[in-house]
Amino acid sequence: MLILASKSPRRKELLSLITKDFIIKSADVDETLPKNIPPDEAVLYLSEIKAIPFRNNRDVVIGADTVVAVDGKILGKPHDDKDAFSMLKLLSGREHSVYTGVTLISPNGEKSFFKETKVKFYKLSDEEINHYIKTGECSDKAGAYGIQGFGSLLVEGINGDYFNVVGLPVSALYRELQDPVFGNFNRN
């Protein structure tokens, strides 16, 4: 059995592009990051702590986490509209990185990897930022935006895997699942 260790509806939707044969489980884990951890290491750390609670002798477990970073600083989910405004203002007219870390655990071994996608925002007016915040879309998204929704209107371009920005690098994950350590997983 394949277990997706995530509450994210976006990850569920993206994993279903690979297979419909999986179950979702999630554990409440302490997602406090070690001080000064770089974004690429942060997503590896977070994906692993999400997957570990479901390690067992039968199943393949997938843990994943996504962060937005600019100037090496990780932008989490906004605490409120003011925080969302500050994040979006910081991203306005600039390129930032979106990292997604993935941890695979099976009875035969484990592997973690991350993907980075560069995203460039248009220069945004305060009015545009406030309009986007009013959609309510940014409240549960790293970096205060979702590229798959109204947030797409903020994006000038991307360099890398679009699905990585949404929350799961499905093509890279599919290829990793081909490894015999994870049971020579086949798409259904």
mmCIF file of C-alpha atoms in Angstrom:
data_model
loop_
_atom_site.group_PDB
_atom_site.id
_atom_site.type_symbol
_atom_site.label_atom_id
_atom_site.label_comp_id
_atom_site.label_asym_id
_atom_site.label_seq_id
_atom_site.Cartn_x
_atom_site.Cartn_y
_atom_site.Cartn_z
ATOM 1 C CA MET A 1 0.000 0.000 0.000
ATOM 2 C CA LEU A 2 1.070 3.567 -0.677
ATOM 3 C CA ILE A 3 0.538 6.089 2.151
ATOM 4 C CA LEU A 4 0.553 9.831 1.564
ATOM 5 C CA ALA A 5 1.489 11.447 4.884
ATOM 6 C CA SER A 6 -0.133 14.815 4.195
ATOM 7 C CA LYS A 7 -3.314 16.747 4.880
ATOM 8 C CA SER A 8 -2.909 18.775 1.681
ATOM 9 C CA PRO A 9 -5.763 18.415 -0.814
ATOM 10 C CA ARG A 10 -3.355 19.613 -3.511
ATOM 11 C CA ARG A 11 -0.900 16.784 -2.821
ATOM 12 C CA LYS A 12 -3.744 14.274 -2.844
ATOM 13 C CA GLU A 13 -4.835 15.563 -6.251
ATOM 14 C CA LEU A 14 -1.276 15.519 -7.612
ATOM 15 C CA LEU A 15 -0.491 12.001 -6.340
ATOM 16 C CA SER A 16 -3.659 10.799 -8.064
ATOM 17 C CA LEU A 17 -1.930 11.673 -11.366
ATOM 18 C CA ILE A 18 0.461 8.797 -10.570
ATOM 19 C CA THR A 19 -1.980 6.378 -8.946
ATOM 20 C CA LYS A 20 -5.429 6.210 -7.397
ATOM 21 C CA ASP A 21 -4.289 3.384 -5.110
ATOM 22 C CA PHE A 22 -3.150 5.201 -1.970
ATOM 23 C CA ILE A 23 -4.450 6.214 1.411
ATOM 24 C CA ILE A 24 -3.960 9.445 3.313
ATOM 25 C CA LYS A 25 -2.727 9.617 6.874
ATOM 26 C CA SER A 26 -1.353 12.531 8.813
ATOM 27 C CA ALA A 27 0.123 13.004 12.233
ATOM 28 C CA ASP A 28 0.442 16.148 14.263
ATOM 29 C CA VAL A 29 4.182 16.733 14.282
ATOM 30 C CA ASP A 30 6.181 19.646 15.607
ATOM 31 C CA GLU A 31 7.155 21.560 12.459
ATOM 32 C CA THR A 32 9.451 23.955 14.310
ATOM 33 C CA LEU A 33 12.584 24.265 12.218
ATOM 34 C CA PRO A 34 16.100 24.272 13.607
ATOM 35 C CA LYS A 35 17.489 27.800 13.734
ATOM 36 C CA ASN A 36 19.131 29.102 10.533
ATOM 37 C CA ILE A 37 18.345 25.962 8.524
ATOM 38 C CA PRO A 38 18.551 26.634 4.758
ATOM 39 C CA PRO A 39 15.321 26.167 2.741
ATOM 40 C CA ASP A 40 16.495 23.031 0.900
ATOM 41 C CA GLU A 41 17.401 21.326 4.177
ATOM 42 C CA ALA A 42 14.179 22.568 5.806
ATOM 43 C CA VAL A 43 11.940 20.779 3.295
ATOM 44 C CA LEU A 44 13.936 17.567 3.652
ATOM 45 C CA TYR A 45 13.631 17.783 7.434
ATOM 46 C CA LEU A 46 9.893 18.501 7.313
ATOM 47 C CA SER A 47 9.099 15.800 4.736
ATOM 48 C CA GLU A 48 10.938 13.246 6.839
ATOM 49 C CA ILE A 49 9.229 14.090 10.134
ATOM 50 C CA LYS A 50 5.856 13.839 8.383
ATOM 51 C CA ALA A 51 6.641 10.388 6.935
ATOM 52 C CA ILE A 52 8.361 8.723 9.908
ATOM 53 C CA PRO A 53 5.218 8.188 12.062
ATOM 54 C CA PHE A 54 3.841 5.831 9.388
ATOM 55 C CA ARG A 55 6.973 3.722 8.808
ATOM 56 C CA ASN A 56 6.070 0.024 8.955
ATOM 57 C CA ASN A 57 7.052 -3.354 7.497
ATOM 58 C CA ARG A 58 4.598 -3.360 4.559
ATOM 59 C CA ASP A 59 3.930 0.036 3.051
ATOM 60 C CA VAL A 60 5.634 2.776 1.077
ATOM 61 C CA VAL A 61 5.187 6.131 2.816
ATOM 62 C CA ILE A 62 5.463 9.517 1.109
ATOM 63 C CA GLY A 63 6.022 12.639 3.188
ATOM 64 C CA ALA A 64 6.270 16.075 1.552
ATOM 65 C CA ASP A 65 6.573 19.718 2.460
ATOM 66 C CA THR A 66 6.846 22.952 0.486
ATOM 67 C CA VAL A 67 8.367 26.287 1.423
ATOM 68 C CA VAL A 68 8.751 29.610 -0.332
ATOM 69 C CA ALA A 69 12.075 31.393 0.163
ATOM 70 C CA VAL A 70 13.458 34.766 -0.856
ATOM 71 C CA ASP A 71 16.997 35.887 -0.070
ATOM 72 C CA GLY A 72 17.435 32.599 1.798
ATOM 73 C CA LYS A 73 14.576 33.469 4.184
ATOM 74 C CA ILE A 74 11.715 30.990 4.472
ATOM 75 C CA LEU A 75 8.220 32.445 4.180
ATOM 76 C CA GLY A 76 5.700 30.216 5.915
ATOM 77 C CA LYS A 77 1.940 30.486 5.913
ATOM 78 C CA PRO A 78 0.752 33.981 6.840
ATOM 79 C CA HIS A 79 -0.612 34.508 10.350
ATOM 80 C CA ASP A 80 -3.142 37.105 9.178
ATOM 81 C CA ASP A 81 -3.917 39.498 6.300
ATOM 82 C CA LYS A 82 -1.241 41.951 7.431
ATOM 83 C CA ASP A 83 1.371 39.196 7.343
ATOM 84 C CA ALA A 84 0.116 38.080 3.906
ATOM 85 C CA PHE A 85 0.420 41.659 2.638
ATOM 86 C CA SER A 86 4.012 41.884 3.893
ATOM 87 C CA MET A 87 4.960 38.610 2.204
ATOM 88 C CA LEU A 88 3.363 39.519 -1.118
ATOM 89 C CA LYS A 89 4.960 42.981 -1.010
ATOM 90 C CA LEU A 90 8.334 41.316 -0.456
ATOM 91 C CA LEU A 91 7.782 38.993 -3.452
ATOM 92 C CA SER A 92 6.488 41.790 -5.718
ATOM 93 C CA GLY A 93 8.622 42.306 -8.831
ATOM 94 C CA ARG A 94 11.139 39.698 -7.694
ATOM 95 C CA GLU A 95 12.184 36.143 -8.239
ATOM 96 C CA HIS A 96 11.913 33.700 -5.363
ATOM 97 C CA SER A 97 12.383 29.970 -4.897
ATOM 98 C CA VAL A 98 9.828 27.316 -4.077
ATOM 99 C CA TYR A 99 11.275 24.144 -2.579
ATOM 100 C CA THR A 100 9.425 20.883 -2.097
ATOM 101 C CA GLY A 101 11.052 18.080 -0.163
ATOM 102 C CA VAL A 102 9.875 14.499 -0.513
ATOM 103 C CA THR A 103 10.736 11.547 1.717
ATOM 104 C CA LEU A 104 10.022 7.980 0.635
ATOM 105 C CA ILE A 105 10.147 5.232 3.244
ATOM 106 C CA SER A 106 9.661 1.536 2.514
ATOM 107 C CA PRO A 107 10.541 -1.685 4.346
ATOM 108 C CA ASN A 108 13.604 -1.893 2.053
ATOM 109 C CA GLY A 109 15.000 1.598 2.535
ATOM 110 C CA GLU A 110 14.353 5.284 2.318
ATOM 111 C CA LYS A 111 15.283 8.278 0.242
ATOM 112 C CA SER A 112 14.720 12.021 0.469
ATOM 113 C CA PHE A 113 15.058 14.563 -2.305
ATOM 114 C CA PHE A 114 13.996 18.114 -3.049
ATOM 115 C CA LYS A 115 13.185 20.162 -6.119
ATOM 116 C CA GLU A 116 13.555 23.899 -6.499
ATOM 117 C CA THR A 117 11.477 26.040 -8.856
ATOM 118 C CA LYS A 118 12.156 29.718 -9.450
ATOM 119 C CA VAL A 119 9.061 31.946 -9.604
ATOM 120 C CA LYS A 120 9.027 35.590 -10.669
ATOM 121 C CA PHE A 121 6.188 37.909 -9.674
ATOM 122 C CA TYR A 122 5.051 40.950 -11.574
ATOM 123 C CA LYS A 123 5.497 44.275 -9.793
ATOM 124 C CA LEU A 124 2.299 44.415 -7.714
ATOM 125 C CA SER A 125 0.437 47.495 -6.562
ATOM 126 C CA ASP A 126 -0.943 47.635 -3.034
ATOM 127 C CA GLU A 127 -4.411 47.466 -4.613
ATOM 128 C CA GLU A 128 -3.551 44.228 -6.451
ATOM 129 C CA ILE A 129 -2.142 42.689 -3.273
ATOM 130 C CA ASN A 130 -5.217 43.644 -1.232
ATOM 131 C CA HIS A 131 -7.515 42.329 -3.959
ATOM 132 C CA TYR A 132 -5.705 38.994 -3.918
ATOM 133 C CA ILE A 133 -5.816 38.795 -0.111
ATOM 134 C CA LYS A 134 -9.604 39.327 -0.253
ATOM 135 C CA THR A 135 -9.945 36.096 -2.285
ATOM 136 C CA GLY A 136 -9.043 34.246 0.926
ATOM 137 C CA GLU A 137 -6.742 32.014 -1.062
ATOM 138 C CA CYS A 138 -3.488 33.039 0.598
ATOM 139 C CA SER A 139 -4.369 32.139 4.186
ATOM 140 C CA ASP A 140 -3.148 28.520 4.116
ATOM 141 C CA LYS A 141 -0.372 28.815 1.532
ATOM 142 C CA ALA A 142 3.373 29.089 2.016
ATOM 143 C CA GLY A 143 4.479 32.530 0.848
ATOM 144 C CA ALA A 144 0.841 33.684 0.951
ATOM 145 C CA TYR A 145 -0.073 32.558 -2.569
ATOM 146 C CA GLY A 146 -1.283 29.581 -4.560
ATOM 147 C CA ILE A 147 -0.070 29.424 -8.150
ATOM 148 C CA GLN A 148 -2.905 27.073 -9.126
ATOM 149 C CA GLY A 149 -5.613 29.624 -8.305
ATOM 150 C CA PHE A 150 -5.978 33.403 -8.352
ATOM 151 C CA GLY A 151 -2.304 33.588 -7.415
ATOM 152 C CA SER A 152 -1.530 32.693 -11.031
ATOM 153 C CA LEU A 153 -2.375 36.322 -11.859
ATOM 154 C CA LEU A 154 0.641 37.464 -9.817
ATOM 155 C CA VAL A 155 3.172 35.283 -11.634
ATOM 156 C CA GLU A 156 5.246 36.623 -14.506
ATOM 157 C CA GLY A 157 7.055 33.334 -15.095
ATOM 158 C CA ILE A 158 8.551 30.184 -13.645
ATOM 159 C CA ASN A 159 11.717 28.214 -14.211
ATOM 160 C CA GLY A 160 11.320 24.592 -13.182
ATOM 161 C CA ASP A 161 8.514 22.193 -12.320
ATOM 162 C CA TYR A 162 5.104 23.883 -12.032
ATOM 163 C CA PHE A 163 3.724 21.032 -9.915
ATOM 164 C CA ASN A 164 6.588 21.534 -7.462
ATOM 165 C CA VAL A 165 5.155 25.003 -6.773
ATOM 166 C CA VAL A 166 1.696 23.493 -6.255
ATOM 167 C CA GLY A 167 3.170 21.121 -3.674
ATOM 168 C CA LEU A 168 4.456 17.863 -5.176
ATOM 169 C CA PRO A 169 7.001 17.315 -7.971
ATOM 170 C CA VAL A 170 4.984 14.467 -9.511
ATOM 171 C CA SER A 171 7.301 13.637 -12.397
ATOM 172 C CA ALA A 172 10.364 13.344 -10.142
ATOM 173 C CA LEU A 173 8.337 11.401 -7.557
ATOM 174 C CA TYR A 174 7.060 8.977 -10.200
ATOM 175 C CA ARG A 175 10.619 8.280 -11.324
ATOM 176 C CA GLU A 176 11.825 7.735 -7.744
ATOM 177 C CA LEU A 177 8.996 5.264 -7.178
ATOM 178 C CA GLN A 178 10.426 3.116 -10.024
ATOM 179 C CA ASP A 179 13.387 2.209 -7.792
ATOM 180 C CA PRO A 180 13.181 -1.448 -6.659
ATOM 181 C CA VAL A 181 13.619 -0.219 -3.062
ATOM 182 C CA PHE A 182 10.072 1.113 -3.388
ATOM 183 C CA GLY A 183 8.681 -2.013 -5.067
ATOM 184 C CA ASN A 184 9.092 -1.126 -8.763
ATOM 185 C CA PHE A 185 5.929 0.919 -8.450
ATOM 186 C CA ASN A 186 3.842 0.922 -11.615
ATOM 187 C CA ARG A 187 1.308 3.523 -12.604
ATOM 188 C CA ASN A 188 -2.293 2.344 -12.697
#
